[in-house]
Coordinates of C-alpha atoms in Angstrom, one line a residue:
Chain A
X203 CA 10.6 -27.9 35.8
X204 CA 11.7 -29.3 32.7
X205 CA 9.3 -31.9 32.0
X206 CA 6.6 -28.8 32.4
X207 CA 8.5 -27.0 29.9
X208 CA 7.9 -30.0 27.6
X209 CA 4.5 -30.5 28.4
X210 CA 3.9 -27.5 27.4
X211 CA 5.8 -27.9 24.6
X212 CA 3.7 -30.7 23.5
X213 CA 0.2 -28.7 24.2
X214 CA 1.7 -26.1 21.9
X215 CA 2.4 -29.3 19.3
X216 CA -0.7 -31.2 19.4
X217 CA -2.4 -27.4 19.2
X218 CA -0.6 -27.1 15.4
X219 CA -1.4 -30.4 14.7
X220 CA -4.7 -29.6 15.4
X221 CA -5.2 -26.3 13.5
X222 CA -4.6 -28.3 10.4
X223 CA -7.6 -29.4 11.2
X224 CA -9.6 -27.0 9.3
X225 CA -12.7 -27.4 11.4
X226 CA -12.7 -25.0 14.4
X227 CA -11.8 -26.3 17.7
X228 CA -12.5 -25.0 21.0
X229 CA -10.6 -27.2 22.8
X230 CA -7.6 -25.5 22.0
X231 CA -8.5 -23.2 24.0
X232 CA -8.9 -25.2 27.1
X233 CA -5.1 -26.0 26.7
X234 CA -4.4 -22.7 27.6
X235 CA -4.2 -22.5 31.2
X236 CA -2.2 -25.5 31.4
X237 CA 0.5 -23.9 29.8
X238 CA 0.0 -20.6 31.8
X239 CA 1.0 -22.3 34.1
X240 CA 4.2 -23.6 33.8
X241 CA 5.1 -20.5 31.8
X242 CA 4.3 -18.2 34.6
X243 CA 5.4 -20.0 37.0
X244 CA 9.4 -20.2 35.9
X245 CA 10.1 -16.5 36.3
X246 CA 13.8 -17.7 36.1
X247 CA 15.3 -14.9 33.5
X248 CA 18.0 -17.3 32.3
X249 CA 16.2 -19.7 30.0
X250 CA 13.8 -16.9 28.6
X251 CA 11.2 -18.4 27.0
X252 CA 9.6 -15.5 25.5
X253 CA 13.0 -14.8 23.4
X254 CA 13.9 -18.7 22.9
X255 CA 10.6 -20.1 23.1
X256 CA 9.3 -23.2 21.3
X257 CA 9.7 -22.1 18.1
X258 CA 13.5 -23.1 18.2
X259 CA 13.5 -25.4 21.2
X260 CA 10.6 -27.8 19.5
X261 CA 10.6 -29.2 16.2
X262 CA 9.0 -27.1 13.8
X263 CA 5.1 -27.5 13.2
X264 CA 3.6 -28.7 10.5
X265 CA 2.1 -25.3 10.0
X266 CA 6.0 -24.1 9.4
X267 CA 6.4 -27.1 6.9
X268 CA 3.4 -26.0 4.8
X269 CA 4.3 -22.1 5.4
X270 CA 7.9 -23.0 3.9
X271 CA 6.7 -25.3 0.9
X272 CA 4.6 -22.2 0.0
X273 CA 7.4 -19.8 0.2
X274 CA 9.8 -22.1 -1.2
X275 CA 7.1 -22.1 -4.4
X276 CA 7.4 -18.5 -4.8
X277 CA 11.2 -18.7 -4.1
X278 CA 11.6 -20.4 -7.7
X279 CA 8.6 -18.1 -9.2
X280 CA 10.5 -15.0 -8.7
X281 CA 13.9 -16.7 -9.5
X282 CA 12.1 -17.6 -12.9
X283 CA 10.9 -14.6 -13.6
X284 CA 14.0 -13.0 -12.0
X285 CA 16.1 -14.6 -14.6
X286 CA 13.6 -14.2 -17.4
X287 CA 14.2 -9.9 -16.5
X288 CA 17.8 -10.3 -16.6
X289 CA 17.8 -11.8 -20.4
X290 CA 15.3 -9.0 -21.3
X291 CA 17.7 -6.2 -19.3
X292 CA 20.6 -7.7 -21.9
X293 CA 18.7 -7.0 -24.7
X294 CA 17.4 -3.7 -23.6
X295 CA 21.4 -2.9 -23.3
X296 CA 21.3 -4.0 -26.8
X297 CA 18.7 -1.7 -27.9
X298 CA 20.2 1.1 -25.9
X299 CA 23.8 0.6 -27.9
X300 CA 22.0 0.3 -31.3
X301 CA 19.7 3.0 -30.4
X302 CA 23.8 5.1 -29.5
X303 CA 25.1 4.2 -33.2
X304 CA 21.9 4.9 -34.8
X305 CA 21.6 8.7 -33.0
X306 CA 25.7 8.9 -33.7
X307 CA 25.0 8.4 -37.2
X308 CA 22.0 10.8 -37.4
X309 CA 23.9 13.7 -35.9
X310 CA 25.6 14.9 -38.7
X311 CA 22.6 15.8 -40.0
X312 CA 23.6 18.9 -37.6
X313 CA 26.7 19.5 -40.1
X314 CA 24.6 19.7 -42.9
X315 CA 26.2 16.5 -44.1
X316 CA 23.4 15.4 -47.5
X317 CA 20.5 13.8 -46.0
X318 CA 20.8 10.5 -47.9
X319 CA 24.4 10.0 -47.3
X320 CA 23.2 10.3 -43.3
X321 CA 20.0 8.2 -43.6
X322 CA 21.6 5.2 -45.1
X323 CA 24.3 5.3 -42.0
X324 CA 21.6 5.6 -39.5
X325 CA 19.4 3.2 -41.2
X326 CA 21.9 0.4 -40.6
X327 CA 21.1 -0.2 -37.2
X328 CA 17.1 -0.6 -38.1
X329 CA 18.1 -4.1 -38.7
X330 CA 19.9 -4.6 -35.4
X331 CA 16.7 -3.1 -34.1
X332 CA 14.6 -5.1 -35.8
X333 CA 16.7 -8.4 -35.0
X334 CA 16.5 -6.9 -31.3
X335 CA 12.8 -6.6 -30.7
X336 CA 12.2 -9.9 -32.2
X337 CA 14.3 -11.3 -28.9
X338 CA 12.0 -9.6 -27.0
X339 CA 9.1 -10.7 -28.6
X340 CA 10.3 -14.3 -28.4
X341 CA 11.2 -13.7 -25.0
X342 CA 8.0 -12.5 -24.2
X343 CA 6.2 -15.9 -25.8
X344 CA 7.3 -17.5 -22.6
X345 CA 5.0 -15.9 -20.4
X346 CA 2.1 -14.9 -22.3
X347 CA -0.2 -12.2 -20.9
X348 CA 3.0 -10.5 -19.2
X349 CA 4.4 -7.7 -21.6
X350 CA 3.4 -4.9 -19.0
X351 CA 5.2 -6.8 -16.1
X352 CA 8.1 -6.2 -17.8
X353 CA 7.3 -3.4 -20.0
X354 CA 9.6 -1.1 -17.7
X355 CA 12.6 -2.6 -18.8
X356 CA 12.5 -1.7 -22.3
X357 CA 10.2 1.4 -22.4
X358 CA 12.9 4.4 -22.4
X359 CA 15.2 2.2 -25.0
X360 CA 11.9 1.6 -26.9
X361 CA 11.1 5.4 -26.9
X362 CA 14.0 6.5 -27.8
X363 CA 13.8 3.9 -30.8
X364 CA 10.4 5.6 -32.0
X365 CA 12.2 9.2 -32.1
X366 CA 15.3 8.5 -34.0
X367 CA 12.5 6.5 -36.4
X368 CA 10.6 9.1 -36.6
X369 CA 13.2 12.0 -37.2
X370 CA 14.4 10.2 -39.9
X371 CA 10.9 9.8 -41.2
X372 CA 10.6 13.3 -41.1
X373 CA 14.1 13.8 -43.1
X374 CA 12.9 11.8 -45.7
X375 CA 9.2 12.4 -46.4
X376 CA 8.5 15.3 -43.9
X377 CA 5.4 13.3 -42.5
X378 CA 5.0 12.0 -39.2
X379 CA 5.9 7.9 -38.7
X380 CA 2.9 6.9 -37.6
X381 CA 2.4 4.3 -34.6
X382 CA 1.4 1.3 -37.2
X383 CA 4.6 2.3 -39.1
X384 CA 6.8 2.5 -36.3
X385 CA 5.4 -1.1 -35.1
X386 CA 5.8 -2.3 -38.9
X387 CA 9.6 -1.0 -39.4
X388 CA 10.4 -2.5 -36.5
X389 CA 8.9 -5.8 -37.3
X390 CA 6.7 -6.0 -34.5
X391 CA 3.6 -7.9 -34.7
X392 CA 0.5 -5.8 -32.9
X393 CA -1.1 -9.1 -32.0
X394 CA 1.6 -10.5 -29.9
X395 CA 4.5 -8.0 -29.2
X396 CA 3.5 -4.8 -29.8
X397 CA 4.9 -1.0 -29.6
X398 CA 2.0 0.2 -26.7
X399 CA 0.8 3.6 -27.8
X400 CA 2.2 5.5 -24.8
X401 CA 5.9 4.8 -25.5
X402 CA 5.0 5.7 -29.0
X403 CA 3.6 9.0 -28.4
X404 CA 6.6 10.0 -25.4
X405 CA 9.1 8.6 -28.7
X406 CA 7.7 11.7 -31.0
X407 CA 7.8 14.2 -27.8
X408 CA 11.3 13.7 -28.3
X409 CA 11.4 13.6 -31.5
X410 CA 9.8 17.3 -31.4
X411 CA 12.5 18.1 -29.1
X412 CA 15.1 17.1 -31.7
X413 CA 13.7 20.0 -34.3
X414 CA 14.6 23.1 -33.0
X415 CA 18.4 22.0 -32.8
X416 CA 18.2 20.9 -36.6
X417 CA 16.3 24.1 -37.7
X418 CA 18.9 26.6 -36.4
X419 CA 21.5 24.6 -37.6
X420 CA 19.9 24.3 -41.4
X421 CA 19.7 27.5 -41.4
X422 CA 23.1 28.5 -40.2
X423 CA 23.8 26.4 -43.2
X424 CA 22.0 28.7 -45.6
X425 CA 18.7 26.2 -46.1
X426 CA 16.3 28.9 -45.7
X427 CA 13.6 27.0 -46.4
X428 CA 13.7 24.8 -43.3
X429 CA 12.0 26.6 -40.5
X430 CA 8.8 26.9 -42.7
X431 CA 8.5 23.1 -43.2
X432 CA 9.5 22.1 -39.3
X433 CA 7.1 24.9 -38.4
X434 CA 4.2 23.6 -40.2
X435 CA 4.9 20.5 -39.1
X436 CA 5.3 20.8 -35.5
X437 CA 2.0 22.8 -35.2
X438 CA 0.0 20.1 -37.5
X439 CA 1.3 17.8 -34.8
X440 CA 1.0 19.9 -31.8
X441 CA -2.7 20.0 -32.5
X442 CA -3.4 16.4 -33.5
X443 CA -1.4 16.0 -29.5
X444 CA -4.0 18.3 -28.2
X445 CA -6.7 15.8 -29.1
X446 CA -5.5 13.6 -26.7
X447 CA -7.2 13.9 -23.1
X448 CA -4.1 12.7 -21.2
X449 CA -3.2 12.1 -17.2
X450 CA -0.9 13.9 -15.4
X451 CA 2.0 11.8 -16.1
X452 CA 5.0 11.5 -18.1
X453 CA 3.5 12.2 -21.6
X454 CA 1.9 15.0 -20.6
X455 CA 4.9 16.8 -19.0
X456 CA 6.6 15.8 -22.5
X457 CA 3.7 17.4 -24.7
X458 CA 3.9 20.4 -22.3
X459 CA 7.1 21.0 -23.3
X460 CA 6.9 20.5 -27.3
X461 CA 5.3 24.1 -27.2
X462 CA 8.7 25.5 -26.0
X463 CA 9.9 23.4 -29.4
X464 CA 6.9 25.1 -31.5
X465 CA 8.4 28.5 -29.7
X466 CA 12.1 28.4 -30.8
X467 CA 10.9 27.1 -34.1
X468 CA 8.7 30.1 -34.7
X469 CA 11.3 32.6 -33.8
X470 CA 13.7 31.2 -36.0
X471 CA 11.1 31.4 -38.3
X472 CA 10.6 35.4 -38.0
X473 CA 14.3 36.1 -37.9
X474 CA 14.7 34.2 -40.9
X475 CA 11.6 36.2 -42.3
X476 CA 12.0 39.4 -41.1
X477 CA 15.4 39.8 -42.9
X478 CA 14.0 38.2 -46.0
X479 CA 15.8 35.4 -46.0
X480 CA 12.7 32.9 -46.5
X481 CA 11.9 34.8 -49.8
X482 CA 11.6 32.5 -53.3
X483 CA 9.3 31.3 -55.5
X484 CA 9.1 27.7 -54.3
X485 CA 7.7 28.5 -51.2
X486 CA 5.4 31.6 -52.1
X487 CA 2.0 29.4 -52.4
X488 CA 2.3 28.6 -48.8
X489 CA 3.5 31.5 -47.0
X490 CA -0.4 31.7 -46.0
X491 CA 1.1 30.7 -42.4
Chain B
X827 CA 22.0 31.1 -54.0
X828 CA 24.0 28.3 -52.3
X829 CA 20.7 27.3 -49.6
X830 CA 18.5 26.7 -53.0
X831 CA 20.8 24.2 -54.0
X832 CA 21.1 22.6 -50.9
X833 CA 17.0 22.0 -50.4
X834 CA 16.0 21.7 -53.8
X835 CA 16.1 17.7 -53.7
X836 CA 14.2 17.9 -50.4
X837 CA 11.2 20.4 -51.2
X838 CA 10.0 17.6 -53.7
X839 CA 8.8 15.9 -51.5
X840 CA 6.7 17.9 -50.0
X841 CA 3.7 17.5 -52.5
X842 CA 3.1 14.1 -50.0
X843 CA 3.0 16.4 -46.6
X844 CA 0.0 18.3 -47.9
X845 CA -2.1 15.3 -47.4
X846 CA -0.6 14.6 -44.1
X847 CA -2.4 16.7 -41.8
X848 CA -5.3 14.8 -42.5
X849 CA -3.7 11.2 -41.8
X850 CA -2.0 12.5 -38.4
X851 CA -5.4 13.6 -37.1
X852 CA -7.0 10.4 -38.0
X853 CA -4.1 8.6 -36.5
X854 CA -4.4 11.0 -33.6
X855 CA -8.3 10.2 -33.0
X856 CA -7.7 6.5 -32.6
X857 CA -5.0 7.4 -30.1
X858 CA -7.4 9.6 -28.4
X859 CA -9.9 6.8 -28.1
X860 CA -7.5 4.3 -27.1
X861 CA -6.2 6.6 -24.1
X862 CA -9.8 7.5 -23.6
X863 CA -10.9 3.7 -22.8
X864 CA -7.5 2.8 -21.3
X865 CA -8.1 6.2 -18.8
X866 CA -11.7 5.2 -18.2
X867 CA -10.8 1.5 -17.3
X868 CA -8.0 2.4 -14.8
X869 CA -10.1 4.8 -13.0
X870 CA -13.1 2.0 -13.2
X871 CA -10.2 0.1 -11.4
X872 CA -8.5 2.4 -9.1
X873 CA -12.7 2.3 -7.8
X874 CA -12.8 -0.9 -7.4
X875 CA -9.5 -1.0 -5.6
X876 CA -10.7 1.3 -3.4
X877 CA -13.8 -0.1 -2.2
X878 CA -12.3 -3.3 -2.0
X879 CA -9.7 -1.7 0.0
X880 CA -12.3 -0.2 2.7
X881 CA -14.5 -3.1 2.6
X882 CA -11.4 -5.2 3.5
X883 CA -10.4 -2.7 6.0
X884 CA -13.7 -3.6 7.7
X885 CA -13.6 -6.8 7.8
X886 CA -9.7 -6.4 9.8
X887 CA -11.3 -4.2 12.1
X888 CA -14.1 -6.9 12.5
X889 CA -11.8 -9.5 13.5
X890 CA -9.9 -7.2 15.7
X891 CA -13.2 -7.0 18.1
X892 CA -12.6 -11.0 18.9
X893 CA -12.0 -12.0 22.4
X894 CA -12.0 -15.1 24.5
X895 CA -15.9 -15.6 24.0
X896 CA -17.0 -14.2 20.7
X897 CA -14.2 -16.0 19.0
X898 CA -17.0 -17.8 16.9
X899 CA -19.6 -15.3 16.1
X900 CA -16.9 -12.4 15.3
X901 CA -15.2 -14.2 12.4
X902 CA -18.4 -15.7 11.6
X903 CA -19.4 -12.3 10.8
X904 CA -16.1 -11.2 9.4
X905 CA -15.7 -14.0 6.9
X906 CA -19.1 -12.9 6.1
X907 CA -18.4 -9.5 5.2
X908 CA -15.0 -11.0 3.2
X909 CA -17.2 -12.8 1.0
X910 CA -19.2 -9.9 0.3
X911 CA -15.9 -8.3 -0.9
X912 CA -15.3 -10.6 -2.9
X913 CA -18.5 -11.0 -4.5
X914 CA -19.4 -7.0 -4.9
X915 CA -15.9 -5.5 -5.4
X916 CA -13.3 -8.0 -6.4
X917 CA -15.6 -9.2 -9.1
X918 CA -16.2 -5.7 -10.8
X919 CA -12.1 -6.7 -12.1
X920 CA -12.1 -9.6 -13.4
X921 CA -13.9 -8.4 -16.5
X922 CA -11.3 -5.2 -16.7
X923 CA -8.0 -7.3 -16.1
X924 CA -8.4 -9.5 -19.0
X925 CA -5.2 -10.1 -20.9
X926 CA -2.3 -8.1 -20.6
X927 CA -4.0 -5.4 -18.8
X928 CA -3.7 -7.5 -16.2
X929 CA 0.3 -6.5 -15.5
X930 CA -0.9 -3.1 -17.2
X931 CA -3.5 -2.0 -14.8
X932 CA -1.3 -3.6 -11.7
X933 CA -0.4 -0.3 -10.1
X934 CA -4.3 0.5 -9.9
X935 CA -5.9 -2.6 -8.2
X936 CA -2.4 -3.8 -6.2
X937 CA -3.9 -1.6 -3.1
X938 CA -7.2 -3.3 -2.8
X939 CA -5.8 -6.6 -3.6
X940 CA -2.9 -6.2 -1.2
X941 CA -5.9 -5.7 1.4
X942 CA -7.7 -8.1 0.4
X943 CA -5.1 -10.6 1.0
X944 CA -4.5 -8.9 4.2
X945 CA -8.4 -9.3 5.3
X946 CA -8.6 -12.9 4.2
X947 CA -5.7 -14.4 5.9
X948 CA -6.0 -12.6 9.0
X949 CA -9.3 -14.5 9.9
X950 CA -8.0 -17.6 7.8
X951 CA -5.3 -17.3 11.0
X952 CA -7.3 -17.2 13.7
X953 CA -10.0 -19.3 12.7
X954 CA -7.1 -22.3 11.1
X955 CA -3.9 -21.3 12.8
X956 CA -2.6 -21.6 9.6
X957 CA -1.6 -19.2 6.4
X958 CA -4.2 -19.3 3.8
X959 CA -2.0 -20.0 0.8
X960 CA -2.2 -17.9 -2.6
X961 CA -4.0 -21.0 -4.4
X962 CA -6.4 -21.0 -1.6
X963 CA -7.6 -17.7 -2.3
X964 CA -7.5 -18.0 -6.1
X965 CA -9.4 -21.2 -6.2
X966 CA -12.1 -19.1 -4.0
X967 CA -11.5 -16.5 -6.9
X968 CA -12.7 -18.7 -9.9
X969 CA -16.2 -18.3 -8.9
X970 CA -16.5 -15.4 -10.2
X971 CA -15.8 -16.3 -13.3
X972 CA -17.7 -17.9 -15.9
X973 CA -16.2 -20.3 -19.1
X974 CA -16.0 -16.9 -21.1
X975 CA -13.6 -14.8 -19.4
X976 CA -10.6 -15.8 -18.3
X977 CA -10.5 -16.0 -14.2
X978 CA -8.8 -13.6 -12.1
X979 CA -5.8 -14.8 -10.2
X980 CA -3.7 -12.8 -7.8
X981 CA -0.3 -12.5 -8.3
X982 CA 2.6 -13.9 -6.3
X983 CA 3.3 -10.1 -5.9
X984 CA 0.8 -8.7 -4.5
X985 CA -0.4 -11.8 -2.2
X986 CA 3.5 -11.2 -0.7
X987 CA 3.0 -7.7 -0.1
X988 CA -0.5 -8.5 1.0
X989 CA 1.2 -10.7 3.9
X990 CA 3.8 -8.5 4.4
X991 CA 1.1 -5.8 5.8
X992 CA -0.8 -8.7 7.6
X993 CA 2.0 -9.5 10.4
X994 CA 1.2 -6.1 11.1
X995 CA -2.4 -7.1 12.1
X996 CA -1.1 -9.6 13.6
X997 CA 1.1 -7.5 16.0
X998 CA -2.3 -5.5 17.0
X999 CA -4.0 -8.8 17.7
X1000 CA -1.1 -10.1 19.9
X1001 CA -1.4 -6.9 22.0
X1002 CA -5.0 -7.4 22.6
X1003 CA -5.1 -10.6 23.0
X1004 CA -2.3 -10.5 26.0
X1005 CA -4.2 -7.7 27.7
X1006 CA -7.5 -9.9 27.5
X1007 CA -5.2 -12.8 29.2
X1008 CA -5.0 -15.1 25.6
X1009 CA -1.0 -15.6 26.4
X1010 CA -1.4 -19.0 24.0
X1011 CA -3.1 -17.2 21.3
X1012 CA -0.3 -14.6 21.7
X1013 CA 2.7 -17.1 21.8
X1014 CA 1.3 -18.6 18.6
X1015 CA 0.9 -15.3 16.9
X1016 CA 4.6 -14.6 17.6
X1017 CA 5.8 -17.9 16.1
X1018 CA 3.4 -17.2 13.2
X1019 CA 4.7 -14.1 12.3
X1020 CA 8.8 -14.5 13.1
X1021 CA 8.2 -17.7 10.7
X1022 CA 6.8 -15.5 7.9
X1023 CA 9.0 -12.1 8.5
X1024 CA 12.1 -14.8 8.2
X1025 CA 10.5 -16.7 5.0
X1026 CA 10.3 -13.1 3.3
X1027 CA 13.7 -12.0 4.2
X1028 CA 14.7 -14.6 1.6
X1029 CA 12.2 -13.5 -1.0
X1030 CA 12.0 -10.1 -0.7
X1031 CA 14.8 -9.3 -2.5
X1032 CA 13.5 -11.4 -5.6
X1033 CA 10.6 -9.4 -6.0
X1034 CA 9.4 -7.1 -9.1
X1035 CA 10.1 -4.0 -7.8
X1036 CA 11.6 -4.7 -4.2
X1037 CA 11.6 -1.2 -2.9
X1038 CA 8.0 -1.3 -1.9
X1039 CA 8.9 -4.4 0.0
X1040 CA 12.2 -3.3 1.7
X1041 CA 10.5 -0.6 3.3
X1042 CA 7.4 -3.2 4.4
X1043 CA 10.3 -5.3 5.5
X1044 CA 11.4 -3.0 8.0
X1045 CA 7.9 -2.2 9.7
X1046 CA 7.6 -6.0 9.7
X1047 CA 10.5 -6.6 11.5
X1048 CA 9.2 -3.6 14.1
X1049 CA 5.9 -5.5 14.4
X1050 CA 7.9 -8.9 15.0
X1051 CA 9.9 -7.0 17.6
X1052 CA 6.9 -5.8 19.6
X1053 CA 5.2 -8.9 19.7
X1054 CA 8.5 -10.6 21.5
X1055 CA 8.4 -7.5 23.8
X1056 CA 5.1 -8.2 24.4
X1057 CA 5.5 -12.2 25.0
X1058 CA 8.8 -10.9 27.3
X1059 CA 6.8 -8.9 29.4
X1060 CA 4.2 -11.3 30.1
X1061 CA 6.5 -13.9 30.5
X1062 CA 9.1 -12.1 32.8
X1063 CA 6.6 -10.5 34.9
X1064 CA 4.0 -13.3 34.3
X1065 CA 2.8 -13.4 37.7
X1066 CA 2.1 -9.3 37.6
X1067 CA -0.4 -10.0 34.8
X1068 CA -2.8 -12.5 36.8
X1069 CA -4.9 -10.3 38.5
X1070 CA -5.9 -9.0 35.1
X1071 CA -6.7 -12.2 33.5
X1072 CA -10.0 -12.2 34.9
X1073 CA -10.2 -15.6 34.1
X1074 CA -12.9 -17.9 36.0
X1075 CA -10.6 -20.3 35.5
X1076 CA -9.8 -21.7 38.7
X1077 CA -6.1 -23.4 37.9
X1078 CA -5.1 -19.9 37.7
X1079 CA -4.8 -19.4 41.4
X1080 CA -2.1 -21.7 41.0
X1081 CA 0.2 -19.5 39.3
X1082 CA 1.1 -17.2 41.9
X1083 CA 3.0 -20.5 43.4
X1084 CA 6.3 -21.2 42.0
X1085 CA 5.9 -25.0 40.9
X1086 CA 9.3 -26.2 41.6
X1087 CA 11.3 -26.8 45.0

C-alpha cells in the first residue's frame, strides 16, 4: 500500500515539475487514473489523505518554492513601506501636537485678549509646522509618485493646519488665506510636496465653523463692529464655495454645514442691529448689506 | 464707547478686503476647474474599472465551462477574451493614472484591477499549474505603453487582493472538476490554494489598509475549507464516486477492488 502511496506521490511530483513547463501538456492528464487508483482504493480512514495529503507528506514542489519567493518579495515590500507609514504616523503626531499649541494659543482670542499679543503666540508654532512638513516632504522623496498612498495619514492634521492658518489670516487682514498661501507659509513646494486642494478647502470649512463662536464672543465684549465684517465675509466665501461642483463626500457635507455658520452669524448680526448697537460712522458706507 | 476703542486698530485694515471678493472668486474658479477635471477623470476611471471588471468576469466564467476535453479550446478562448481586456479596457488607464494619481485614483480602478488579476491567473493556473506572478502581468502591461507615458504597473495591493478573491474561483473549479471525475486536477487545486491562503496569512496583516483583506481572509479560509471537504468526500467514499466518473477509461474498473491483501 505504501509504495502506491508514493507512487502516487511521485505522479503528483513529476506533474509540478512539469507545469513549470510553460507549454501545455496533456500527458498530465493521463497520470490521472493511476493515482485514482491507489487513492480510491485505501478507503482506510486513519491515514486520511484528503486532510494530510501530499502537500505535507512530499517535499514541497517547485511551484511552492516560486509561490513563496514571490510572497516572500512582497513580505519586505509592505514591511518597507510599512515602516516608511510608521515614520510619517510620527510626524503626523507631530503635526497634531503643534497644531494643539497653536489652537491653545489662538483661543484667547475668545477672551478678547488684543489680537496681536494672540497672533504672535500662535504664530510660534508655524515654524514647527513648517519644520514638520518639510519631514514629510523629505519623507515622501523616497517613494516618488506615492503622496496619495499615504496621503490618509496626514490629511485631518493637515486640515486642521489650513484652519488655524487661515483664522488667523482672517484676524489679521480679514481676507481669506488662499491655497497658494497656505502651501507658501507652510513651506511646501507645489511641485513636489504639495497641500492637495481638497484638504485645503475641508481646512477653511472649519475654519467657517470657527466664526460664529468668535463673533458672539466679540460682541459680548462690546466690539460691535464684528458681525458685519465676519458676515460679509462668510457669504463672499459661501458663494465663491458654491462654485464648486463637488461629490457627495466629505467636503460637501462640510460646506453644507457652513450655511448653519452664515445662519448664527446673521442673527447675531440683527440682534446687534435691531437694538442699534452696530450704529457709527465708520461702518455707515457699507451698511448696504 | 469702550467697543470703538477695542476695533479701531482692526477696521484699518479693512480698505485691503474690499478687493478681496474678487481674488477669492478667481481663486475659487481654478478650484472649480481643478475639481472639475479631477471629478471627470475619476468617473472616466471608475468606467474603465467597470468594464474591465465585467469583461474579466467573462473571461472567469469562460474558464469555468472547462472539462476533461475542451481543456484546450476553452482557455484558448478565455485567454483570448483576457487579452481583449487588456487591450480595450485596461489600456483606457494608463493615460489617466500618470503620476501621483496613480495612489490618488486607487479607490476607482482597484475593482477592475482586483478582477483582472483574478481573470488572468485563474487561466494562468489551469493552463501552467502555476501562479502568474505580479511581474508577469506587468511585463504583459508595458505594451500598452509607448516611450511617452509612463507604463502602468499594478500594485502589490491590488494583485494580493486580486488573489485573495481568486482561491475563491478556485474553490468553484474544484467542485466541478470532482463531479466531472478530475480528482488530480482537484487535489492540485487544493494544494494550490492552502499554499496561497497560508502565504497571505503572513501578509495580510502588512497591507495598506488590511481591513478589506481580513474580511477576504476569512471567505478564503471558507473556500480552502470546502475544497478539503470536497477532496474528503471523494477520498473517503472514493469508491461511491466511480460510477459517475464516466470515464472510458478502462483501469477504472479496477478501483472498486481494494489493492492490498
Amino acid at each position: 500500500m505504501k509504495s502506491a502511496f508514493r507512487s502516487a506521490i511521485c505522479a503528483t511530483l513529476t506533474f509540478s515539475l512539469r507545469s513549470l513547463n510553460p507549454t501545455p501538456h496533456r500527458t498530465s492528464l493521463i497520470l490521472l487514473p493511476r493515482y485514482v487508483v491507489c487513492f480510491a482504493g485505501k478507503p482506510s480512514p486513519f491515514t486520511s489523505m484528503a486532510t494530510g495529503e501530499s502537500g505535507s507528506v512530499a517535499p514541497p514542489s517547485p511551484t511552492v518554492h516560486t509561490l513563496e519567493k514571490q510572497f516572500e518579495e512582497f513580505r519586505h515590500q509592505l514591511d518597507d513601506s510599512g515602516s516608511l507609514r510608521e515614520r510619517i504616523r510620527s510626524v503626523a503626531l507631530e503635526i497634531e501636537s503643534a497644531n494643539r499649541l497653536m489652537q491653545s494659543s489662538l483661543l484667547l482670542i475668545h477672551q478678547s485678549r488684543p489680537v496681536p499679543e494672540v497672533l504672535e503666540k500662535a504664530k510660534g508654532q508655524i515654524v514647527v509646522l513648517r519644520e514638520l512638513f518639510s519631514k514629510l516632504a523629505e519623507i515622501i522623496r523616497e517613494c516618488p509618485g506615492q503622496y496619495y498612498r499615504y496621503h490618509g495619514d496626514w490629511r485631518t492634521e493637515t486640515q486642521t493646519v489650513v484652519s488655524l492658518l487661515a483664522f488667523m489670516h482672517w484676524l489679521e487682514t480679514e481676507s481669506l488665506l488662499l491655497h497658494a498661501e497656505a502651501e507658501e507659509k507652510l513651506g511646501l513646494n507645489p511641485m513636489e510636496f504639495g497641500l492637495d486642494t481638497e484638504d485645503y478647502l475641508i481646512g477653511i470649512c472649519f475654519m467657517s465653523n470657527d466664526l460664529p463662536r468668535y463673533v458672539v464672543n466679540q460682541v459680548t465684549a462690546g466690539d460691535y463692529d464684528c458681525p458685519r465684517k465676519v458676515l460679509k465675509f462668510l457669504t463672499d466665501l459661501h458663494s465663491a464655495f458654491r462654485m464648486l461642483n463637488l461629490r457627495n463626500d466629505f467636503l460637501r457635507k462640510k460646506f453644507d454645514g457652513m450655511k448653519y455658520d452664515l445662519r448664527k452669524v446673521e442673527e447675531v448680526q440683527y440682534d446687534v442691529k435691531i437694538r442699534g448697537l452696530a450704529t457709527n460712522g465708520k461702518s455707515k458706507g457699507e451698511q448696504g448689506d | 464707547m469702550l467697543a470703538a476703542a477695542a476695533k479701531k486698530p482692526r477696521t484699518l485694515t479693512t480698505n485691503a478686503a474690499d478687493s478681496e471678493p474678487n481674488t477669492m472668486k478667481d481663486a475659487f474658479a481654478k478650484y472649480a476647474s481643478y475639481l472639475n477635471d479631477l471629478n471627470e477623470k475619476r468617473e472616466r476611471v471608475v468606467k474603465a474599472s467597470r468594464d474591465i471588471t465585467m469583461n474579466s468576469k467573462k473571461v472567469i466564467f469562460q474558464v469555468h465551462r472547462i472539462s476533461k476535453h475542451n481543456k484546450e479550446e476553452v482557455l484558448e478562448k478565455a485567454e483570448k477574451d483576457l487579452a481583449a481586456v487588456m487591450d480595450q479596457h485596461i489600456s483606457r488607464l494608463v493615460k489617466e493614472l500618470q503620476g501621483t494619481d496613480f495612489w490618488k485614483l486607487r479607490r476607482a480602478y482597484s475593482p477592475g484591477v482586483q478582477e483582472y488579476v483574478e481573470a488572468a491567473t485563474l487561466c494562468n493556473f489551469c493552463k501552467n499549474g502555476t501562479l502568474l506572478d505580479l511581474d508577469e502581468i506587468n511585463a504583459s502591461l508595458r505594451v500598452l505603453s509607448d516611450s511617452t507615458v509612463e507604463p502602468l504597473q499594478i500594485n502589490v495591493l491590488d494583485y494580493l487582493l486580486g488573489i485573495a478573491d481568486l482561491t475563491g474561483e478556485l474553490m468553484r473549479l474544484a467542485i466541478g472538476r470532482i463531479s466531472d471525475g478530475e480528482l488530480e486536477f482537484a487535489q492540485k487545486i487544493c494544494r494550490f490554494v492552502r499554499e496561497i491562503y497560508r502565504e497571505l496569512t503572513l501578509i495580510a496583516p502588512k497591507m495598506d489598509d488590511s481591513y478589506d483583506m481580513k474580511t477576504k481572509m476569512d471567505v478564503m479560509l471558507q473556500s480552502v475549507i470546502k475544497v478539503e471537504n470536497a477532496c474528503f468526500s471523494v477520498h473517503v467514499r472514493g469508491s461511491e464516486y466511480i460510477p459517475f466518473l464516466g470515464s472510458e477509461d478502462a483501469s477504472f474498473s479496477l478501483l472498486g477492488v481494494p489493492d492490498d491483501e
